mmCIF file of C-alpha atoms and ligand atoms in Angstrom:
data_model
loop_
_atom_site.group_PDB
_atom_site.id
_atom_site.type_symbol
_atom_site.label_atom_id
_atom_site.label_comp_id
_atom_site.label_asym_id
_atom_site.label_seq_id
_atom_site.Cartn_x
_atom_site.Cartn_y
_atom_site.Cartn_z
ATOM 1 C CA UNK R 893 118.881 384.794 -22.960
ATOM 2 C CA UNK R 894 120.957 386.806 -20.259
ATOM 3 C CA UNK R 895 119.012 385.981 -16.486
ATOM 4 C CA UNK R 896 118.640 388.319 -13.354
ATOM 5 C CA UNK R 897 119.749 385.537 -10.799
ATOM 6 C CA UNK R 898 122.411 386.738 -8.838
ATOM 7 C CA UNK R 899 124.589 384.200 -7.330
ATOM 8 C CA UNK R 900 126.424 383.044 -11.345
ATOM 9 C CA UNK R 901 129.268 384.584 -12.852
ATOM 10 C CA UNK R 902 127.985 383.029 -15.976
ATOM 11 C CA UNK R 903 124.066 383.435 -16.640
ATOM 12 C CA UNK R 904 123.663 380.292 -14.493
ATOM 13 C CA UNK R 905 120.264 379.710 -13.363
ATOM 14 C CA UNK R 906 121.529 378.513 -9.859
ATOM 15 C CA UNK R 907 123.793 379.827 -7.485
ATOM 16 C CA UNK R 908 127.234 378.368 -8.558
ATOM 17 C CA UNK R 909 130.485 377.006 -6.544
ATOM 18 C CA UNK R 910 132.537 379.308 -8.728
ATOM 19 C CA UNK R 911 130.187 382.018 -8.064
ATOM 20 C CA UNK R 912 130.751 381.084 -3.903
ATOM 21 C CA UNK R 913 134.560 381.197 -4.321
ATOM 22 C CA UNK R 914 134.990 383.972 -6.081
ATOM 23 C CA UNK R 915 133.537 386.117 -4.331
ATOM 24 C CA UNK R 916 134.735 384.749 -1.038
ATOM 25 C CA UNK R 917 138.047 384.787 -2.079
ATOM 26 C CA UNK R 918 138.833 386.884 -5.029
ATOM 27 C CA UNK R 919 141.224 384.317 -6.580
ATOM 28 C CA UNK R 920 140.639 380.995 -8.416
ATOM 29 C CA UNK R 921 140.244 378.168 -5.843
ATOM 30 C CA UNK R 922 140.852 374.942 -6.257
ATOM 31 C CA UNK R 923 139.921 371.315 -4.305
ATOM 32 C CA UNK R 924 142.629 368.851 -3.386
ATOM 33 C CA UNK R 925 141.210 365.756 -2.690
ATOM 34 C CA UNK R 926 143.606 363.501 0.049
ATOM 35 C CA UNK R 927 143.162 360.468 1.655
ATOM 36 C CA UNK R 928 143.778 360.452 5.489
ATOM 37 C CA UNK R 929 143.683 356.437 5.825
ATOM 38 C CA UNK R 930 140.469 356.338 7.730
ATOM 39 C CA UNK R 931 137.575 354.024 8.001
ATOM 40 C CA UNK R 932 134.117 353.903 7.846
ATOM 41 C CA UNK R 933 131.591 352.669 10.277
ATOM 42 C CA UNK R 934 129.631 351.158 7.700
ATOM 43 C CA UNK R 935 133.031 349.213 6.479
ATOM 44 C CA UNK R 936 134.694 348.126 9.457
ATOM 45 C CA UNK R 937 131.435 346.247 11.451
ATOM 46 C CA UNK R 938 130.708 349.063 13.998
ATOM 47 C CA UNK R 939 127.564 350.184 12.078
ATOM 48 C CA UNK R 940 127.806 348.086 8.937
ATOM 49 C CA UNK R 941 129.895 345.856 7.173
ATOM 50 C CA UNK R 942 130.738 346.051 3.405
ATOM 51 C CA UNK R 943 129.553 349.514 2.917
ATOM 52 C CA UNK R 944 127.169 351.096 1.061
ATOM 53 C CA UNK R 945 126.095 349.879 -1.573
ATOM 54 C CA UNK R 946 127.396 352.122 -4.570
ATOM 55 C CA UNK R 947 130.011 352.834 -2.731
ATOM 56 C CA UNK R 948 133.520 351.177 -3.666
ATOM 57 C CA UNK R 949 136.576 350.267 -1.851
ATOM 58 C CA UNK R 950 137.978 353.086 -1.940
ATOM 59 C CA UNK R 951 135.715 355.130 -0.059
ATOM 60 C CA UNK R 952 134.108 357.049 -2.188
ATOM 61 C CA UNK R 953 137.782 358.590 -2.773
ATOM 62 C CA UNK R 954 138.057 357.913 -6.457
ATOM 63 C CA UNK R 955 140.090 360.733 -7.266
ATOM 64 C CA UNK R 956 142.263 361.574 -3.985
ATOM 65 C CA UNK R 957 146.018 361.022 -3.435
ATOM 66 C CA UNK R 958 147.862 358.036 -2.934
ATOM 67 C CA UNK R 959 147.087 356.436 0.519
ATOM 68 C CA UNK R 960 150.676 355.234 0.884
ATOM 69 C CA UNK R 961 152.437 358.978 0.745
ATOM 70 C CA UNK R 962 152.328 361.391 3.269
ATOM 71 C CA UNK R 963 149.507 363.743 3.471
ATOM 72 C CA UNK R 964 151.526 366.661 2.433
ATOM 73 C CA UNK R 965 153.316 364.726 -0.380
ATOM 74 C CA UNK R 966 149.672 364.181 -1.517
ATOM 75 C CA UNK R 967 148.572 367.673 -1.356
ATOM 76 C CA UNK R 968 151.676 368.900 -2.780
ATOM 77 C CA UNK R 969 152.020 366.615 -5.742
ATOM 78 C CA UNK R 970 148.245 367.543 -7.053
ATOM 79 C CA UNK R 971 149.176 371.309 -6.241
ATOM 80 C CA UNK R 972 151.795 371.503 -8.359
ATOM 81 C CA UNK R 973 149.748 370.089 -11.229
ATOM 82 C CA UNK R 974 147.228 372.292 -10.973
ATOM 83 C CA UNK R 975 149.444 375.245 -10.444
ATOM 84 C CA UNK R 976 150.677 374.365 -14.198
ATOM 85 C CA UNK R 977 146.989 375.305 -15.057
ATOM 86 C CA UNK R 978 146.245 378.151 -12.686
ATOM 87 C CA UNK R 979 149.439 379.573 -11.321
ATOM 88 C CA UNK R 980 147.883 381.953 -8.470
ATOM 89 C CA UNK R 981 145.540 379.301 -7.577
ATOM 90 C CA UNK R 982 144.697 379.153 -3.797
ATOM 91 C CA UNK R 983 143.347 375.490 -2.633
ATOM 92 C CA UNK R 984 141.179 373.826 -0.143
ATOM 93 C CA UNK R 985 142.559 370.518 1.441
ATOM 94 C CA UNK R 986 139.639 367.942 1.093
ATOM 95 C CA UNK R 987 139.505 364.839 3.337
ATOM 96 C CA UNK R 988 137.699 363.047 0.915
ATOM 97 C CA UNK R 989 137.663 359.407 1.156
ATOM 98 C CA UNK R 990 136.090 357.110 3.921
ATOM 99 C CA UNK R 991 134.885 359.066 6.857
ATOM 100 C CA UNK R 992 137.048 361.916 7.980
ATOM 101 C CA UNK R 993 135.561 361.999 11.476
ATOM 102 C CA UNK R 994 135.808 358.525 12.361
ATOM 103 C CA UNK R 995 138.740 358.406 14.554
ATOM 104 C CA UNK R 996 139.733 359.845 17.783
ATOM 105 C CA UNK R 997 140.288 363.602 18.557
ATOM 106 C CA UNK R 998 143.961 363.444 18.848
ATOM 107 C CA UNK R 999 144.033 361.436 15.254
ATOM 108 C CA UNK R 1000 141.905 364.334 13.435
ATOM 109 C CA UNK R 1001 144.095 366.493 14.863
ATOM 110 C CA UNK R 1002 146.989 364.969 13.763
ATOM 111 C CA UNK R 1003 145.391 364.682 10.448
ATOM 112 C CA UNK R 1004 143.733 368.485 10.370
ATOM 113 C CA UNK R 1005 146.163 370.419 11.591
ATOM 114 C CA UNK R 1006 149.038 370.721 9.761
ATOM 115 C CA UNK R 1007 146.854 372.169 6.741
ATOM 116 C CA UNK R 1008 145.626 375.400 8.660
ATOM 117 C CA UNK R 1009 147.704 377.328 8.035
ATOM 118 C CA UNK R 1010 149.193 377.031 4.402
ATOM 119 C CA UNK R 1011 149.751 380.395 3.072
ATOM 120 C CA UNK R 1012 148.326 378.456 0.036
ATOM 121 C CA UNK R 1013 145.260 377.449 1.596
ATOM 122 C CA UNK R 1014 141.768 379.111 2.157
ATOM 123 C CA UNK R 1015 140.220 376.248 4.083
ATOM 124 C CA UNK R 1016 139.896 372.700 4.423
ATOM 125 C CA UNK R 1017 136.828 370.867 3.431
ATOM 126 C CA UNK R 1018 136.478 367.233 5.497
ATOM 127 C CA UNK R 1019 133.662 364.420 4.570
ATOM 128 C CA UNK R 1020 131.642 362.003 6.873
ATOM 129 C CA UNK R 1021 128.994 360.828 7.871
ATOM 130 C CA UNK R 1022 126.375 362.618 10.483
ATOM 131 C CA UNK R 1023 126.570 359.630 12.631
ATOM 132 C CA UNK R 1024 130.364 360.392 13.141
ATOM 133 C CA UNK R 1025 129.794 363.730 14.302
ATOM 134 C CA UNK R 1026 129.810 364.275 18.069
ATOM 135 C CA UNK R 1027 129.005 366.679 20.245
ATOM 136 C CA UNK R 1028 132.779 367.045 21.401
ATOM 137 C CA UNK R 1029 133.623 366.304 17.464
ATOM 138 C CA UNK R 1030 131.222 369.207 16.525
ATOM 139 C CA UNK R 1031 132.930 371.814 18.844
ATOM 140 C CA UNK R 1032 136.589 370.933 18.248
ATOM 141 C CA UNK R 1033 135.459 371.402 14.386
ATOM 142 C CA UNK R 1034 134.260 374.351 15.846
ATOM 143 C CA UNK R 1035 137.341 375.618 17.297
ATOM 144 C CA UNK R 1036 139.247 374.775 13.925
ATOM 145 C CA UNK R 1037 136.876 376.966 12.256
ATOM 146 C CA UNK R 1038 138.073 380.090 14.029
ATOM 147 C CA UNK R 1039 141.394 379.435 12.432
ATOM 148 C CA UNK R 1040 140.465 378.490 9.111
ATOM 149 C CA UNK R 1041 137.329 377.935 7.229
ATOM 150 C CA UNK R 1042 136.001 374.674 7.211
ATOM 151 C CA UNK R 1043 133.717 373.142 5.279
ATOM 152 C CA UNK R 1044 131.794 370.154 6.170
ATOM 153 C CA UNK R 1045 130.309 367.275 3.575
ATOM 154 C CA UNK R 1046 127.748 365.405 4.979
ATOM 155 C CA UNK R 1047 126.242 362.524 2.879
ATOM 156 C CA UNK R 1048 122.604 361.597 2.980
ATOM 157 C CA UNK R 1049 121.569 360.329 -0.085
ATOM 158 C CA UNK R 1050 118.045 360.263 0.130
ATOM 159 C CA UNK R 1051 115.681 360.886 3.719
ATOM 160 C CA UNK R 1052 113.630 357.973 2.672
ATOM 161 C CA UNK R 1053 114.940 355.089 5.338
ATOM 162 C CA UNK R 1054 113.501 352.430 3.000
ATOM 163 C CA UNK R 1055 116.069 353.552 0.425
ATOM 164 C CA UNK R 1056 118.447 353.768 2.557
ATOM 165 C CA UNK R 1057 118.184 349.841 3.936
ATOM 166 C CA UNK R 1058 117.797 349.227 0.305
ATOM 167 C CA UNK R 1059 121.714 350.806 -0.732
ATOM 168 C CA UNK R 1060 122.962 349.670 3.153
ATOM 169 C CA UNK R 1061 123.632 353.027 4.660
ATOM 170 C CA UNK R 1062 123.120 352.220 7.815
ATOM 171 C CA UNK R 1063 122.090 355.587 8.952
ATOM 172 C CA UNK R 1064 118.149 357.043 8.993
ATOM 173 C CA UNK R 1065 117.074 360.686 8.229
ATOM 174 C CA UNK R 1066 116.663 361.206 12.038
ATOM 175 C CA UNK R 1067 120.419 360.667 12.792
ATOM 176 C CA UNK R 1068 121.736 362.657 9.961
ATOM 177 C CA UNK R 1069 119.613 365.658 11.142
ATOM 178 C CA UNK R 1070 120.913 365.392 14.546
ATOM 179 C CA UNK R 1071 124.301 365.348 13.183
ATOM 180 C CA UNK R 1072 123.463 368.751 11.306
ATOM 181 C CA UNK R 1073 122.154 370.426 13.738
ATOM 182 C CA UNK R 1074 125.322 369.835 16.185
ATOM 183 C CA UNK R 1075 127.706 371.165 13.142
ATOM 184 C CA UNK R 1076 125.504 374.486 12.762
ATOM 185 C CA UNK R 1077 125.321 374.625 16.908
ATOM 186 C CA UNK R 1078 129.120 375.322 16.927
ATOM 187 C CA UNK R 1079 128.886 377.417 12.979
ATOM 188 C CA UNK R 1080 130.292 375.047 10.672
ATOM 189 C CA UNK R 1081 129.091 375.003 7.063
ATOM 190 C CA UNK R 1082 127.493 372.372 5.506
ATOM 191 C CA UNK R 1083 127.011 370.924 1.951
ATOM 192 C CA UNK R 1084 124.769 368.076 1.847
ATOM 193 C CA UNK R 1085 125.224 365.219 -0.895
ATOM 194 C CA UNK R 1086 122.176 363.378 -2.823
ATOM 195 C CA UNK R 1087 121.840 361.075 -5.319
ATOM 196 C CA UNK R 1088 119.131 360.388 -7.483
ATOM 197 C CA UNK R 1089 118.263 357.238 -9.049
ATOM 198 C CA UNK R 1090 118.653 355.018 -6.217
ATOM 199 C CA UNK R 1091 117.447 351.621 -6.415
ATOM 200 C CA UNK R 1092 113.621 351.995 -7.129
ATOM 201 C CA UNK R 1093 112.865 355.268 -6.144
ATOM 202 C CA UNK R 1094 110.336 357.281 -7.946
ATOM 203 C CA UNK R 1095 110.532 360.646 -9.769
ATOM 204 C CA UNK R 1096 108.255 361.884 -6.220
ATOM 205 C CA UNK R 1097 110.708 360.556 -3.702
ATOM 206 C CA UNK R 1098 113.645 361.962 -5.349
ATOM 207 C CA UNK R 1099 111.966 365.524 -5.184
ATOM 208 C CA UNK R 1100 111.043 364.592 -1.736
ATOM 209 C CA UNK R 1101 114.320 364.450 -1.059
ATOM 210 C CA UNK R 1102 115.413 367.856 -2.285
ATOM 211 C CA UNK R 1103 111.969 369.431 -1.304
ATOM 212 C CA UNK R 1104 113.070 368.189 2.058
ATOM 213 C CA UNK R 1105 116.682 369.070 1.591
ATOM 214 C CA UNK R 1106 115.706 372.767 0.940
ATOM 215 C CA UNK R 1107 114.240 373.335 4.542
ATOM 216 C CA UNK R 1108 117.310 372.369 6.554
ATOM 217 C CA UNK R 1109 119.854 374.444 7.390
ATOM 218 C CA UNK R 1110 122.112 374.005 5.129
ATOM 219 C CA UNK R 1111 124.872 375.964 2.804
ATOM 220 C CA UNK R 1112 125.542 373.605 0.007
ATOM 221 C CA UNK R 1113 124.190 370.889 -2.015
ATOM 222 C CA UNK R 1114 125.673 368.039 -4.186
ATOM 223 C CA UNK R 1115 123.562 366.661 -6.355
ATOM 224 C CA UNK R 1116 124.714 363.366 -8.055
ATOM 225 C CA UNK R 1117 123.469 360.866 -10.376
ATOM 226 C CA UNK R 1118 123.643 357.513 -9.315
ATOM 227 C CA UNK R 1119 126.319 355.577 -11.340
ATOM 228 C CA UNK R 1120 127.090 351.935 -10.850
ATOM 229 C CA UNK R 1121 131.091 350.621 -11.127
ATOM 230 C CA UNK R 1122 131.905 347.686 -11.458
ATOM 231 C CA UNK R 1123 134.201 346.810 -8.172
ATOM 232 C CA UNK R 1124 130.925 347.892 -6.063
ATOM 233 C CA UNK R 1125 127.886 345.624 -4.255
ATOM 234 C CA UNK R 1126 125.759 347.671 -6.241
ATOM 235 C CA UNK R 1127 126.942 345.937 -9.762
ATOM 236 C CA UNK R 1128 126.270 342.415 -8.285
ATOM 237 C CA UNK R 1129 122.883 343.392 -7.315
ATOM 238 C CA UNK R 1130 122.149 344.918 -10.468
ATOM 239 C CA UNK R 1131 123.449 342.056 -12.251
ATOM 240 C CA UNK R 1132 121.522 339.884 -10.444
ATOM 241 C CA UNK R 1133 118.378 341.425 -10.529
ATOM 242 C CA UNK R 1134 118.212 344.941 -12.501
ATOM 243 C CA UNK R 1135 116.704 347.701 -11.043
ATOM 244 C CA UNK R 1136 115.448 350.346 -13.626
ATOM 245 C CA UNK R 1137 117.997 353.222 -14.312
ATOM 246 C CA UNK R 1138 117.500 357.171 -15.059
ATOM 247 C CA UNK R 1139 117.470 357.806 -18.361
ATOM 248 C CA UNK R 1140 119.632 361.364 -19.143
ATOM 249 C CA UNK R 1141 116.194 363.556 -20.095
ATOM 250 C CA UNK R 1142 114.399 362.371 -16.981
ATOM 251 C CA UNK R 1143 118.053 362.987 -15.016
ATOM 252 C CA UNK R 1144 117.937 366.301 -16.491
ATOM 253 C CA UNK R 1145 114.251 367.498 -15.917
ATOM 254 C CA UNK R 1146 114.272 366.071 -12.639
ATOM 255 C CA UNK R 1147 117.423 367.943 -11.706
ATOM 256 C CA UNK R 1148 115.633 371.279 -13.096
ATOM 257 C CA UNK R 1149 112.608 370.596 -10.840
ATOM 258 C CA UNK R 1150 114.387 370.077 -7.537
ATOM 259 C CA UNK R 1151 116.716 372.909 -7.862
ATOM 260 C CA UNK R 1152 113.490 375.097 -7.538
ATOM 261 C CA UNK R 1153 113.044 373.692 -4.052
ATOM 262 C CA UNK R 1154 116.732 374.540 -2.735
ATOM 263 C CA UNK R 1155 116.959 378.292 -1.724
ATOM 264 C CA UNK R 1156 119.139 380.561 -3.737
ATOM 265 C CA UNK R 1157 121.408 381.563 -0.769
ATOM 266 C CA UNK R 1158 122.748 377.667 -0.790
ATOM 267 C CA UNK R 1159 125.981 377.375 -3.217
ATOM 268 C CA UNK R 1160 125.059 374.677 -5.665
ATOM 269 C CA UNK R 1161 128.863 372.436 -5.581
ATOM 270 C CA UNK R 1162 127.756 369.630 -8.274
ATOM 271 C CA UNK R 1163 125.458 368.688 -10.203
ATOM 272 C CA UNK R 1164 126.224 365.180 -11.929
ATOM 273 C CA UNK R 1165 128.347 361.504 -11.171
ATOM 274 C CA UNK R 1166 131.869 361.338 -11.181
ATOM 275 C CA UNK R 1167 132.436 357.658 -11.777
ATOM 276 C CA UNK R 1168 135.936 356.746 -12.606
ATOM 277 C CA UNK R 1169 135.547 355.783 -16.661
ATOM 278 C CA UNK R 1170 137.096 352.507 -16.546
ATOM 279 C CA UNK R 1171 135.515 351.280 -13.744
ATOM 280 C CA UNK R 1172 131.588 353.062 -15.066
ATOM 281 C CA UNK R 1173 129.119 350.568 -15.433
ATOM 282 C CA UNK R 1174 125.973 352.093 -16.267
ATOM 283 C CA UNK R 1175 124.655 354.288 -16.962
ATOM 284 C CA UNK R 1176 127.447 355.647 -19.873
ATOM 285 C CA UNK R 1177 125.399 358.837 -20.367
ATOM 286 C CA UNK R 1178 126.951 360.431 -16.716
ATOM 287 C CA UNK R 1179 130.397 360.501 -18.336
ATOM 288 C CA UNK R 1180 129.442 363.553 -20.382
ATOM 289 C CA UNK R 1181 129.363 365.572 -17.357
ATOM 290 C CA UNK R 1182 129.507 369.177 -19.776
ATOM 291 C CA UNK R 1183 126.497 368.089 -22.020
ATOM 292 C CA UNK R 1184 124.552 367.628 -18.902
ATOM 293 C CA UNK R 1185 125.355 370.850 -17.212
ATOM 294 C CA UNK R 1186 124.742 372.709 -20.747
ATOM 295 C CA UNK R 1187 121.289 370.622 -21.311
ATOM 296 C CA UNK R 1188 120.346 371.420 -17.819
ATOM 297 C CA UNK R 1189 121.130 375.317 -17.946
ATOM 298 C CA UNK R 1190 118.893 375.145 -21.563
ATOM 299 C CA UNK R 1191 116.357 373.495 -19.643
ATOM 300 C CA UNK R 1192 116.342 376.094 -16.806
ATOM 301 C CA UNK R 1193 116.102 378.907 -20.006
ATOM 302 C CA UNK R 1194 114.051 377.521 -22.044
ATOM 303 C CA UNK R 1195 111.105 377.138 -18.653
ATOM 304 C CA UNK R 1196 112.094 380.367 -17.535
ATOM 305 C CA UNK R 1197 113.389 379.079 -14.204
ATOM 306 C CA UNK R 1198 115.766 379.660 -11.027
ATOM 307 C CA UNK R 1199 116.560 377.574 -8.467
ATOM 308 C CA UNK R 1200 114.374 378.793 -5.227
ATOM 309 C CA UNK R 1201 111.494 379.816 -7.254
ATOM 310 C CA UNK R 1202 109.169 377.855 -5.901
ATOM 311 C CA UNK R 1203 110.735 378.161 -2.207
HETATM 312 S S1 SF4 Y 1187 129.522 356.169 4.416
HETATM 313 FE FE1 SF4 Y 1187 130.795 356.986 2.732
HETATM 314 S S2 SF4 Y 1187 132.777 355.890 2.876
HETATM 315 FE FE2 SF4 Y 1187 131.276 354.775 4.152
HETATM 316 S S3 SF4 Y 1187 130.531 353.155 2.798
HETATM 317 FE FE3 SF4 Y 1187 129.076 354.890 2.629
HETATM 318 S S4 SF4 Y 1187 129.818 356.156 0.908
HETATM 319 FE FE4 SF4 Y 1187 131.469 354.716 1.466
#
């Protein structure tokens, strides 16, 4: 059934990262995800120790370079392998694992800096936490943003503060929307990351979340299902006392129903996990990320829906 919604290169029923991209920047654009050797607050005692709790020890950087090389070895070695695929491929440098903000101002720009000005590269996109974002953080990201488009990723999870204790965030709803608001004071774009099927949440906090989600001022989402690995706190306390899981149809309706809450201007970047498959607990369903996607965009057909429609 072809669909009037605007933002989808493909009769998506939501506005689509490709979508965003191409448009933006006429080419095919790719992520390259690097690790800059920081730290986390919520590792390293300041604000937390051990982490959150699905979170493992590598920072939520499953998938970016090799710690030990050089930033630029790391962006060029995944370059060139993706340059095999898409040989006019432009890229955007992501900071991906730990917290990319959690250091001092000379260190990010150490880190930063050299990437602005690739001819290969559109932007840089740089993850952390709103607690790590401060006023003279926000404006030097700022300033970088004149240069170079930058993309912020700000996890929150969930706003309810009781979950949050529950997976050991060690941040509240209050802090990350003071952190928000000081990256859209000095114009920096935001996607926001959720997950649902945190430890006992219900099917009404999760579309809390996003209900809540779609008001703020925001230009991206992430939506994720919650997947346990096995090198994580999370498995331990599962194994010791189990917690019920999301089964893939409630994943997938529930997905359906919060993406009518999220406007249609904000790019939609992801829509399932992206556990590492030898280290993926449970649930086994979130490896088959396309079947997902495809079940979701029948869903959104079959109920005649778009997301925003009940914005
Ligand atoms: S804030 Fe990010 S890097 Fe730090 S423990 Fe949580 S998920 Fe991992």
């Amino acid at each position: 059934m072809k669909n009037n919604f605007p933002y989808t290169l493909d009769n998506k029923r939501y506005h689509t990262y490709n979508y965003f991209l191409k448009k933006k920047y006429h080419t095919k654009v790719a992520k390259v995800a690097l690790n800059a050797d920081f730290t986390c607050p919520n590792r390293d005692g300041s604000k937390g120790v051990g982490g959150c709790s699905f979170c493992s020890s590598m920072g939520a950087g499953e998938y970016a370079g090799n710690v030990n090389d050089d930033l630029m070895k790391q962006f060029n070695d995944q370059k060139e392998i993706m340059r095999r695929k898409w040989p006019h491929c432009q890229f955007i440098p992501y900071f991906q694992a730990f917290t990319n903000t959690y250091a001092p101002i000379e260190t990010l720009k150490q880190r930063f800096e050299p990437f602005l000005h690739l001819e290969d590269c559109v932007g840089l996109a740089i993850a952390t936490r709103a607690d790590c974002i401060t006023e003279e953080i926000a404006q030097y990201l700022g300033t970088l943003n004149k240069e170079t488009d930058i993309y912020i990723e700000l996890g929150l999870q969930s706003i309810h503060d009781e979950t949050s204790k529950i997976i050991n965030r060690c941040e509240d709803f209050e802090t990350f929307k003071k952190g928000l608001s000081l990256l859209r004071k000095y114009g920096l774009e935001v996607c926001v990351h959720i997950i649902n099927g945190l430890p006992y949440e219900t099917h009404e906090m999760m579309l809390e979340t996003a209900i809540e989600v779609g008001k703020l001022d925001i230009q991206a989402i992430k939506i994720h299902s919650l997947y346990i690995m096995k090198n994580t706190a999370l498995y331990l306390q599962y194994m010791n006392k189990p917690f019920p899981l999301l089964s893939r149809d409630d994943y997938i309706s529930l997905v359906v129903e919060q993406l009518r809450h999220i406007p249609s201007h904000v790019v939609v970047e992801r829509l399932t996990g992206d556990a590492m498959i030898g280290q993926l607990f449970e649930p086994q369903w979130s490896i088959r990320k396309t079947t997902i996607l495809n079940d979701i965009d029948k869903l959104m057909a079959k109920n005649d829906i778009y997301q925003g429609d009940l914005v």
